[in-house]
XYZ file of C-alpha atoms in Angstrom:
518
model
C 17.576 43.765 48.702
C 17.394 46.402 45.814
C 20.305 48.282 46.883
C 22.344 44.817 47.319
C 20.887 43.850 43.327
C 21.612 47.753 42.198
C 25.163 47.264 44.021
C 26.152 44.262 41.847
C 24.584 46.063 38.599
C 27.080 49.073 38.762
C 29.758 46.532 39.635
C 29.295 44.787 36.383
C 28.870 47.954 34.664
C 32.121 48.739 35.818
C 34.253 45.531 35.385
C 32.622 44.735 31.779
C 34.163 46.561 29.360
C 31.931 47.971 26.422
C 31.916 45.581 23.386
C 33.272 47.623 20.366
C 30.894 48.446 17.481
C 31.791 49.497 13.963
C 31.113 53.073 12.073
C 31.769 52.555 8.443
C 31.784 55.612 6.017
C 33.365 55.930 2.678
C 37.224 56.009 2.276
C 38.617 56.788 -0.788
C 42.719 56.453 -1.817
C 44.897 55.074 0.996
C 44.386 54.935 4.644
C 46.375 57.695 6.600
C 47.938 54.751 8.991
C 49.887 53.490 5.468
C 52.068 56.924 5.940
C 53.186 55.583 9.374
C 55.686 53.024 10.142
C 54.095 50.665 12.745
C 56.138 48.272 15.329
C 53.328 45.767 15.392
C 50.528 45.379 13.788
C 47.196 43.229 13.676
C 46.718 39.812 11.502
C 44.122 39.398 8.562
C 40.809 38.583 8.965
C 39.593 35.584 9.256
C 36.714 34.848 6.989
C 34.373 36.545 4.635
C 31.430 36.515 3.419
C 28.976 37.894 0.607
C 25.346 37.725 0.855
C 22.048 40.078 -0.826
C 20.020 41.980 0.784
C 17.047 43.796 -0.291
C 15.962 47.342 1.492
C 12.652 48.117 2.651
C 11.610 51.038 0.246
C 8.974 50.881 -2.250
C 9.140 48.834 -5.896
C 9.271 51.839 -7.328
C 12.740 52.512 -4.643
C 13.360 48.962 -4.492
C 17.325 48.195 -4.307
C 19.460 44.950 -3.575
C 22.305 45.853 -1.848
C 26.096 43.267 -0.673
C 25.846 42.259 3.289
C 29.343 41.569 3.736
C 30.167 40.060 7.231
C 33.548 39.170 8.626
C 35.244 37.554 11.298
C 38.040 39.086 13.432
C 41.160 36.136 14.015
C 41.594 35.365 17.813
C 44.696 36.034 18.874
C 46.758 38.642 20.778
C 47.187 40.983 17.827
C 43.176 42.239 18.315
C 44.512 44.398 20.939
C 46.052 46.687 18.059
C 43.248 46.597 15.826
C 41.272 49.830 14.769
C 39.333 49.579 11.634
C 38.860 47.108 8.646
C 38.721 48.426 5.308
C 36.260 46.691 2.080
C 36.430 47.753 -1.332
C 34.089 46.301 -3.638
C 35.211 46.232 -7.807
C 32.291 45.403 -10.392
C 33.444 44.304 -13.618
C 29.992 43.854 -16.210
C 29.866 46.655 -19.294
C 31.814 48.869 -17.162
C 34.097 48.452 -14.340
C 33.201 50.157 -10.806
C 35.038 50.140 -7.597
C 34.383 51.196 -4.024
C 35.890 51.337 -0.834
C 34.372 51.754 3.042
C 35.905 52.005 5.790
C 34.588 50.828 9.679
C 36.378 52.039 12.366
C 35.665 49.960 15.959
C 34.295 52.400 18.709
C 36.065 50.536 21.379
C 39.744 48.340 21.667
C 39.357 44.895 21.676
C 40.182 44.171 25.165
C 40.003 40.099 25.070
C 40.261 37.530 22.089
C 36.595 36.557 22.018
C 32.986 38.385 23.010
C 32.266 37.748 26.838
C 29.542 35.459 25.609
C 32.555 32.936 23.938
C 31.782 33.188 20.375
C 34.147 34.650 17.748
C 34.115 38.752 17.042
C 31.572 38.940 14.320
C 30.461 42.133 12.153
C 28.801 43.060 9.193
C 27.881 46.276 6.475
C 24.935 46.667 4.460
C 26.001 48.257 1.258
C 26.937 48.344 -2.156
C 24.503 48.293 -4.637
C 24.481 45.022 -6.711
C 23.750 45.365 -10.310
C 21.914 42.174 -12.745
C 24.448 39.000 -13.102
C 27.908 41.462 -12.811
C 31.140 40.176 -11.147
C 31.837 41.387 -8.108
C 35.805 41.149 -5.697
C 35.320 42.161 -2.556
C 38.912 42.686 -0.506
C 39.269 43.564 3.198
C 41.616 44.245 5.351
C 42.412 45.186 8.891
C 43.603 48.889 9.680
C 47.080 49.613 10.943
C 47.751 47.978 7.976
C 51.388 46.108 7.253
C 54.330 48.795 6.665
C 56.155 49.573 3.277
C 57.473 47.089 1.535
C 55.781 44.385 3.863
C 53.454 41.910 2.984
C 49.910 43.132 4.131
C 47.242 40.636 5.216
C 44.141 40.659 4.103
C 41.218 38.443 2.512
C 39.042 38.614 -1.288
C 35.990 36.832 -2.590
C 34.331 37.016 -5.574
C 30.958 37.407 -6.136
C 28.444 36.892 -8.815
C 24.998 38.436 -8.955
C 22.566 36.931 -10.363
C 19.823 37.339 -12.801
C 15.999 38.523 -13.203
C 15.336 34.790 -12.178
C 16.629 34.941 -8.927
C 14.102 35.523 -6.206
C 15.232 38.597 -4.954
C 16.587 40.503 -8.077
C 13.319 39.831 -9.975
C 11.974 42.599 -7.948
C 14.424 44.940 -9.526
C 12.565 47.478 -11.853
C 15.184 46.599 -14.867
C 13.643 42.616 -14.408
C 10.274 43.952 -13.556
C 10.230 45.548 -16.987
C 12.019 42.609 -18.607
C 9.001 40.618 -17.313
C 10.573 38.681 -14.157
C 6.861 38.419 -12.470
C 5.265 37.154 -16.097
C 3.879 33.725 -15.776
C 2.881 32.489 -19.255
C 1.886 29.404 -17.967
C 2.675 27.585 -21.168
C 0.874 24.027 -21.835
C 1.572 21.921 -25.056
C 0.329 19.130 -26.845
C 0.990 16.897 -30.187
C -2.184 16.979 -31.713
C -1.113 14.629 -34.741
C 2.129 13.485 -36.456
C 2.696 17.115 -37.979
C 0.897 19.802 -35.150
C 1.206 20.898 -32.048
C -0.675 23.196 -29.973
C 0.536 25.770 -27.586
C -1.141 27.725 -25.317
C 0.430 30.733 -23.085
C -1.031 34.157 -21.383
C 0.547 37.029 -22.901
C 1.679 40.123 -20.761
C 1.144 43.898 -21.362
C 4.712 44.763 -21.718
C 5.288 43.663 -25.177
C 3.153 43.200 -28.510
C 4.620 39.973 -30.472
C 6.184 36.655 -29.265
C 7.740 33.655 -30.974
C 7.231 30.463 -30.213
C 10.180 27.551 -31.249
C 9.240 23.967 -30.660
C 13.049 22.540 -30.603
C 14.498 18.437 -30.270
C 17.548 18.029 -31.122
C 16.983 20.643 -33.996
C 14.594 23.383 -34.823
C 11.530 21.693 -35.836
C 8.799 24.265 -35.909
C 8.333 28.131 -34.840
C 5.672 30.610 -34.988
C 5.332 34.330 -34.620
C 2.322 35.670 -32.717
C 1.085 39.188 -32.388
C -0.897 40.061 -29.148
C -0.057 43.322 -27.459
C -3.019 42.986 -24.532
C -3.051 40.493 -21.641
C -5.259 37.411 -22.926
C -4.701 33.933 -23.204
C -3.755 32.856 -26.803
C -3.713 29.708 -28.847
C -1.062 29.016 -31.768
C -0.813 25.581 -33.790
C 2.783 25.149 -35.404
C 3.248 22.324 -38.037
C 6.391 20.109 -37.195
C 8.944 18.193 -39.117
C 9.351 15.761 -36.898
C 8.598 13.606 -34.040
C 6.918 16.660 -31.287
C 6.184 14.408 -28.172
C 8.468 15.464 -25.232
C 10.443 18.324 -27.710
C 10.956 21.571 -25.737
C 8.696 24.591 -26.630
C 10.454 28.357 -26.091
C 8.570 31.143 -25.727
C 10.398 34.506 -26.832
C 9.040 37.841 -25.737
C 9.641 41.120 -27.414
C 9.058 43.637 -24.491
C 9.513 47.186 -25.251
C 12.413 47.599 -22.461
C 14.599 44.764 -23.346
C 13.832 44.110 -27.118
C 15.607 41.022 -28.360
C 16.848 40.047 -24.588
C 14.418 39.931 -22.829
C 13.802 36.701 -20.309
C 12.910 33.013 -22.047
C 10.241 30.942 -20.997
C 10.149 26.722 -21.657
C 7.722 23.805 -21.726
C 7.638 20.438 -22.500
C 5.541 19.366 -25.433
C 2.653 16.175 -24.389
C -0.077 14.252 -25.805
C -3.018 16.013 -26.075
C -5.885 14.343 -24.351
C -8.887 12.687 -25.928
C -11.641 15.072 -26.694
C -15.111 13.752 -25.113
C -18.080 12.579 -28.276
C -20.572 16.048 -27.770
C -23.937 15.454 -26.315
C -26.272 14.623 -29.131
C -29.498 17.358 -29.393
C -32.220 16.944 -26.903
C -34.633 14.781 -28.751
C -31.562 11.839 -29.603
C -30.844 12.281 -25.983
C -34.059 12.069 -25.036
C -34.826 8.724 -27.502
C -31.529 7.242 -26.293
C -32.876 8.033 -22.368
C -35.975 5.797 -23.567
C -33.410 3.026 -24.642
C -31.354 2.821 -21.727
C -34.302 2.436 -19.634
C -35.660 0.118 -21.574
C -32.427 -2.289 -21.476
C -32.129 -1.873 -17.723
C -35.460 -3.408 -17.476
C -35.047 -6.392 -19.818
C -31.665 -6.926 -17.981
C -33.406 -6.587 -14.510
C -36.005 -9.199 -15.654
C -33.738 -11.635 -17.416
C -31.805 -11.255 -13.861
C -35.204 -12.173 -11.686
C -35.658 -14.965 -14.332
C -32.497 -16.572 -13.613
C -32.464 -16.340 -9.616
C -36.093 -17.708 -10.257
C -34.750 -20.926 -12.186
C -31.497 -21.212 -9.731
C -33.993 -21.300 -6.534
C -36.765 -23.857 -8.287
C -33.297 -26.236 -9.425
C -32.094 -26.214 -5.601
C -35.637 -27.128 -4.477
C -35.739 -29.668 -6.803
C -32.339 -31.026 -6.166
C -33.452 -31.419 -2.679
C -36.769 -32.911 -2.704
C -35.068 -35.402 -5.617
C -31.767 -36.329 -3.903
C -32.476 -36.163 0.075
C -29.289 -35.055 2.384
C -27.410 -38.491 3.060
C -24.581 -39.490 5.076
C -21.113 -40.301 3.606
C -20.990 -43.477 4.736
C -17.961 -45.957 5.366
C -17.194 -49.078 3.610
C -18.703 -52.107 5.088
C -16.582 -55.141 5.701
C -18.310 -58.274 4.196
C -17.378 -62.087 4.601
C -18.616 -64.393 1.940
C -18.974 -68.259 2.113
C -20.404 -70.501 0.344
C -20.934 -74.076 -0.175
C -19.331 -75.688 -3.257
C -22.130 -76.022 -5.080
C -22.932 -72.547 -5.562
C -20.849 -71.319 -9.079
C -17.899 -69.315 -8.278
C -17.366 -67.808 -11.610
C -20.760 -67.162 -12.946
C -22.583 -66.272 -8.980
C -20.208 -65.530 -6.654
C -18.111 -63.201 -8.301
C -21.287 -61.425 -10.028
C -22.735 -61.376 -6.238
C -19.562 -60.331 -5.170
C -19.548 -56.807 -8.154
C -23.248 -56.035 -6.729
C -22.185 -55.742 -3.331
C -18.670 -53.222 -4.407
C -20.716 -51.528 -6.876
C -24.057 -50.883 -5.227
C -23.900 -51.323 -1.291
C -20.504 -49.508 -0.358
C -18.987 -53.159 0.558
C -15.788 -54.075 0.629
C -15.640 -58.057 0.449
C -13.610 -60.310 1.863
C -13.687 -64.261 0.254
C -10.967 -66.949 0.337
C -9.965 -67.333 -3.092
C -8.768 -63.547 -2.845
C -6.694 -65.027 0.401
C -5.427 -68.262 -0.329
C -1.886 -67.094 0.405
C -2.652 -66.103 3.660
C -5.351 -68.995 4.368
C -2.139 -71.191 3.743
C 0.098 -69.324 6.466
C -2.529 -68.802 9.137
C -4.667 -71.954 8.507
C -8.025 -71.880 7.367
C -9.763 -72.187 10.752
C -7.865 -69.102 12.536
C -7.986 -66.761 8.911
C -11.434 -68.070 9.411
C -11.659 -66.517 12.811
C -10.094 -64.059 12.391
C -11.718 -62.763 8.925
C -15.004 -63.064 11.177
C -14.023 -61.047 14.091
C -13.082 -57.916 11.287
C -16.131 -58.285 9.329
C -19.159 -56.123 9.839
C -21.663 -58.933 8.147
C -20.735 -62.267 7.543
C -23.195 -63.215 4.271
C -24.296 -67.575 3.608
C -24.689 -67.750 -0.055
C -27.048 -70.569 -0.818
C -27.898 -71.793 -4.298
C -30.359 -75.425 -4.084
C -29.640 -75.960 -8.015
C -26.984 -75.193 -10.369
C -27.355 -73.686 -14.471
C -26.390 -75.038 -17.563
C -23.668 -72.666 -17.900
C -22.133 -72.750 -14.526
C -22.505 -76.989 -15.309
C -20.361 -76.128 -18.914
C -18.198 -73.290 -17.581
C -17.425 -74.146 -13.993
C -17.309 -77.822 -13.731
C -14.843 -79.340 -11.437
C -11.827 -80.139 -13.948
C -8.407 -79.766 -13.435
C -6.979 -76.643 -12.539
C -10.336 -75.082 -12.218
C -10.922 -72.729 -9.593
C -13.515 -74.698 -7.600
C -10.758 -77.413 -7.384
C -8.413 -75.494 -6.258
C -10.197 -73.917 -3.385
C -11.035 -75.003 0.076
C -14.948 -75.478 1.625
C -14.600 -73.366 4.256
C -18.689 -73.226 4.764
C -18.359 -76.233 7.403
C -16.114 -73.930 9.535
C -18.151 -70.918 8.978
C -21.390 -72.998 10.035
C -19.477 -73.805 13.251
C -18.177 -70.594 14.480
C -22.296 -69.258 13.396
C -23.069 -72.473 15.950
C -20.455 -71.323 18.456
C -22.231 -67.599 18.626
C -25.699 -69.181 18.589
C -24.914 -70.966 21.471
C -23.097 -67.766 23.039
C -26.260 -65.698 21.555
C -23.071 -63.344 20.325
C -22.694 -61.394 17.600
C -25.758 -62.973 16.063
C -26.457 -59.852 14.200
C -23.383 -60.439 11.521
C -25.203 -63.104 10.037
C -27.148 -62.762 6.955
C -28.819 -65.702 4.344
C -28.500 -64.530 0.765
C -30.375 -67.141 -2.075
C -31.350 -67.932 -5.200
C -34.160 -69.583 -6.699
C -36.144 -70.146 -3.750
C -33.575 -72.141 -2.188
C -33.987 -72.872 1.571
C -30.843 -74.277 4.291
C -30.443 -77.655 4.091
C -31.075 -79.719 7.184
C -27.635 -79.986 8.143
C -27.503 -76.354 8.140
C -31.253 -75.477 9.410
C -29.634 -73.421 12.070
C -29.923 -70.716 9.652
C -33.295 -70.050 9.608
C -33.103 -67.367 11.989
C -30.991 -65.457 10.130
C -31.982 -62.704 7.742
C -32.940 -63.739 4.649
C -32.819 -62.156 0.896
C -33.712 -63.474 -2.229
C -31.664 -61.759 -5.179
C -32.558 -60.123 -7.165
C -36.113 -59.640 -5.585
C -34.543 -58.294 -2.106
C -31.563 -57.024 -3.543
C -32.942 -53.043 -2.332
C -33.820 -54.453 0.913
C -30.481 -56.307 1.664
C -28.385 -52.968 0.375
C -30.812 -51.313 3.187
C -29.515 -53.979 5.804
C -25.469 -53.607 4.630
C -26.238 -49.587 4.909
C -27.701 -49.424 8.758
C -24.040 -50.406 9.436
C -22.381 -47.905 7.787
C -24.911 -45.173 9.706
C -23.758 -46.901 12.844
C -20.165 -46.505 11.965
C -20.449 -42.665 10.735
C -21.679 -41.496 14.283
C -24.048 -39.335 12.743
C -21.523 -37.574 10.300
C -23.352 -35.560 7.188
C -22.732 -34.555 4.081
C -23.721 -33.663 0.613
C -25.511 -36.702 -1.604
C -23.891 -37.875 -4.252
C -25.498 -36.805 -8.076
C -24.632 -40.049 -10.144
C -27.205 -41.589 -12.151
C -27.955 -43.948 -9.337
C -26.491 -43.483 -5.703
C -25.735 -46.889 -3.288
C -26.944 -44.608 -0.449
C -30.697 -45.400 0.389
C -32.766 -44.222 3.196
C -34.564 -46.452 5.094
C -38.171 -46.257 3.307
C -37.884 -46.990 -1.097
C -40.316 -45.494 -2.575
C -41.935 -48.231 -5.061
C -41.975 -46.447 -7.770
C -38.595 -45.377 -8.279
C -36.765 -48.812 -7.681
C -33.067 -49.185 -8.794
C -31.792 -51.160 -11.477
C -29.236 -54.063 -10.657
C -27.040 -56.437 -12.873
C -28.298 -59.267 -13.724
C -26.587 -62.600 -12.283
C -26.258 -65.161 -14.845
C -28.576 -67.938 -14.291
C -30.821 -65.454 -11.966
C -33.964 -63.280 -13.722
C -33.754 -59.367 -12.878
C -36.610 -57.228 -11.808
């Protein structure tokens, strides 16, 4: 197996051809192959390229030096190529030129490397000098014949300065200060100073300093031949914030020309108030701890009054439920004063036991469509209490006020308490729905015979039982709410009562005309 893989080695070594290298050496004056006429000769380049490079001596040694590359043109005229020749020209203070010469160890026996990619070579050389024009010109070698036109391909190239990250190593930019950071910081102390601040370098012994807008608007000289970091406040003409500061060095190898530095001027920052002397600070430690402590008491004080309110609130106003409106059906006999009872009843049942009331001289419209015994019916069957209003004797005023003249509305309206006693019958008899019905009177007033039925209803006497009928209304409502809580209401007196009154803390009611309040 090793001879076989040895075999195939020496094969290739055979069939490959070397790939040409290059040997470059200086060439001055015309190549010899100008003196010779040529049948054929090879194309121009095609491209070039100019790039530093920067050799590894010491910074005392150090050098930047041109890599110039090129690429050969693929075509059949390679085969009669033999050398490319660069010269270099520099054109700063003085004008310099160069040529070099690389001759190719080996013909060019195919358009491209083995590998594909384009013939490609290069030559370190050339010393570059600080920001100096440069035309580099190459061309390949037989060159064209007398009084032909030869091909070939130029650049230019322009070095740059101290700046630039490889010449600053230079010993001409070293000296110039190209590794000097002043770090400069400005600031617009007022209207008509600024203050700049900047490290100084050993090279040189005085700087100025130019704050500039659009205009000069202040400068300063400063002496300092030692590395330190110096402080210089210039008076300004004009408005400083965001002006540009220069600082100019005057270094002993570059005098007047020597490399600029720039900042931007800002506002200065606010200076902290100093520490006052021990024994203030000391007093003023005293008075801090003091307030914390009134603060932290006046803060207990107030949770303290917050917790004893809630309690309060509480034990005053005990959770309730938020309770529906009752239906309520009111009838009455004719003899009880619309005006001056019924509507005054009426306003006490709204206003103080969540009731919504339902009477007939609110309905006549519809009492005339459906006919008073099925509105009747029907009014009963949607109420949630139907409520007898009985009055045995009638007042002065309702005598005056409500008598039974024309137009009035006692003569307008229909007795409906004969039906309403019937359908009452009709669920007595049933023993249904009994526990609608409710007797509210006045004056002591008891059911007539023809309506003794009554007497086992519920009874109230208003205004004496007017807490204990509101208690009656409300066990509906808690039926209704299925138990559903929420917060009590705070106004000055609440319809909402639980089951037990205390006796000492009775509610006021309106007073019915005619009727004496509690």
């Amino acid at each position: 197996m090793s001879l076989v893989l040895l075999s195939l080695a020496a094969l290739c070594r055979i069939v490959l051809p070397k790939e040409p290298t290059i040997q470059c050496g200086s060439e001055a004056g015309p190549s010899p192959e100008w003196m010779v006429q040529h049948p054929l000769t090879p194309g121009d380049l095609r491209e070039l390229r100019v790039e530093l490079a920067k050799t590894n001596a010491t910074t005392e040694d150090y050098s930047v030096l041109m890599n110039i590359s090129w690429v050969l043109r693929a075509d059949a005229s390679i085969r009669l190529l033999k050398a490319t020749k660069i010269c270099v020209t520099g054109k700063s203070n003085f004008q310099w030129y160069s040529c070099v010469r690389c001759n190719y160890t080996e013909a060019f026996q195919w358009q491209t490397r083995s590998s594909g990619g384009k013939w490609t070579f290069s030559y370190v050389g050339f010393p570059v000098a600080l920001s100096t024009l440069y035309f580099i010109g190459a061309h390949n070698i037989p060159n064209a014949n007398m009084n032909e036109d030869g091909p070939s391909l130029s650049v230019n190239f322009t070095s740059p300065g101290c700046l630039h990250h490889i010449m600053k190593y230079k010993k001409k930019c070293l000296e110039a200060g190209s590794l000097w950071d002043p770090n400069i910081t400005a600031c617009k102390k007022n209207e008509k100073m600024v203050e700049v601040n900047f490290t100084t370098s050993p090279l040189g012994n005085r700087y100025m300093v130019l704050i500039q807008q659009d205009t000069l608007i202040g400068f300063s000289n400063v002496p300092e031949n030692k590395l330190t970091r110096t402080s210089v406040v210039i008076l300004v003409t004009g408005e400083s914030e965001g002006a540009v500061v220069q600082l100019i060095p005057y270094f002993h190898s570059c005098g007047n020309d020597c490399i600029r530095r720039k900042g931007t001027v800002v506002l200065c920052p606010q200076t902290d108030v100093p520490f006052p002397p021990d024994k203030n600070r000391s007093m003023l430690g005293g008075w801090l701890v003091l307030s914390l402590l009134v603060v932290l008491w006046m803060l207990a004080v107030g949770i303290y009054l917050m917790w004893r309110r809630e309690r309060i609130k509480k034990a005053s106003f005990p959770a309730t439920m938020l309770l529906p409106l009752i239906k309520v059906l009111v009838v009455y006999p004719p003899e009880v004063c619309f005006h001056h009872t019924v509507c005054y009843f009426t306003e006490f049942l709204q206003n103080h036991c969540r009731s919504e009331v339902i009477l007939e001289q609110w309905q006549k419209k519809k009492i005339a469509e459906m006919g008073p015994v099925q509105w009747l019916t029907t009014q009963k069957k949607a109420a949630d209490k139907v409520i007898f209003l009985l009055s045995n004797d009638v007042s002065t005023a309702c005598d005056s006020t409500c008598s039974q003249s024309k137009g009035s509305p006692w003569e307008k309206s229909q007795d409906l308490f004969p039906l309403a006693f019937n359908l009452f019958c009709s669920d007595l008899s049933s023993q249904t729905h009994l526990h609608k019905y409710i007797v509210v009177y006045f004056r002591g007033a008891d059911p007539k015979d023809d309506y003794s039925a009554l007497h086992i209803c519920p009874k109230y006497h208003l205004m004496k039982e007017a807490s204990a009928l509101c208690t009656e209304l409300l066990h509906v409502t808690q039926d209704k709410s299925a138990g559903k809580r929420s917060r009590a209401s705070h106004n000055s007196y609440s319809p909402l009562y639980s089951t037990k009154e205390k006796e000492d803390s009775k509610p006021s009611y309106p007073t019915i005309p005619g009727e004496s309040s509690l």
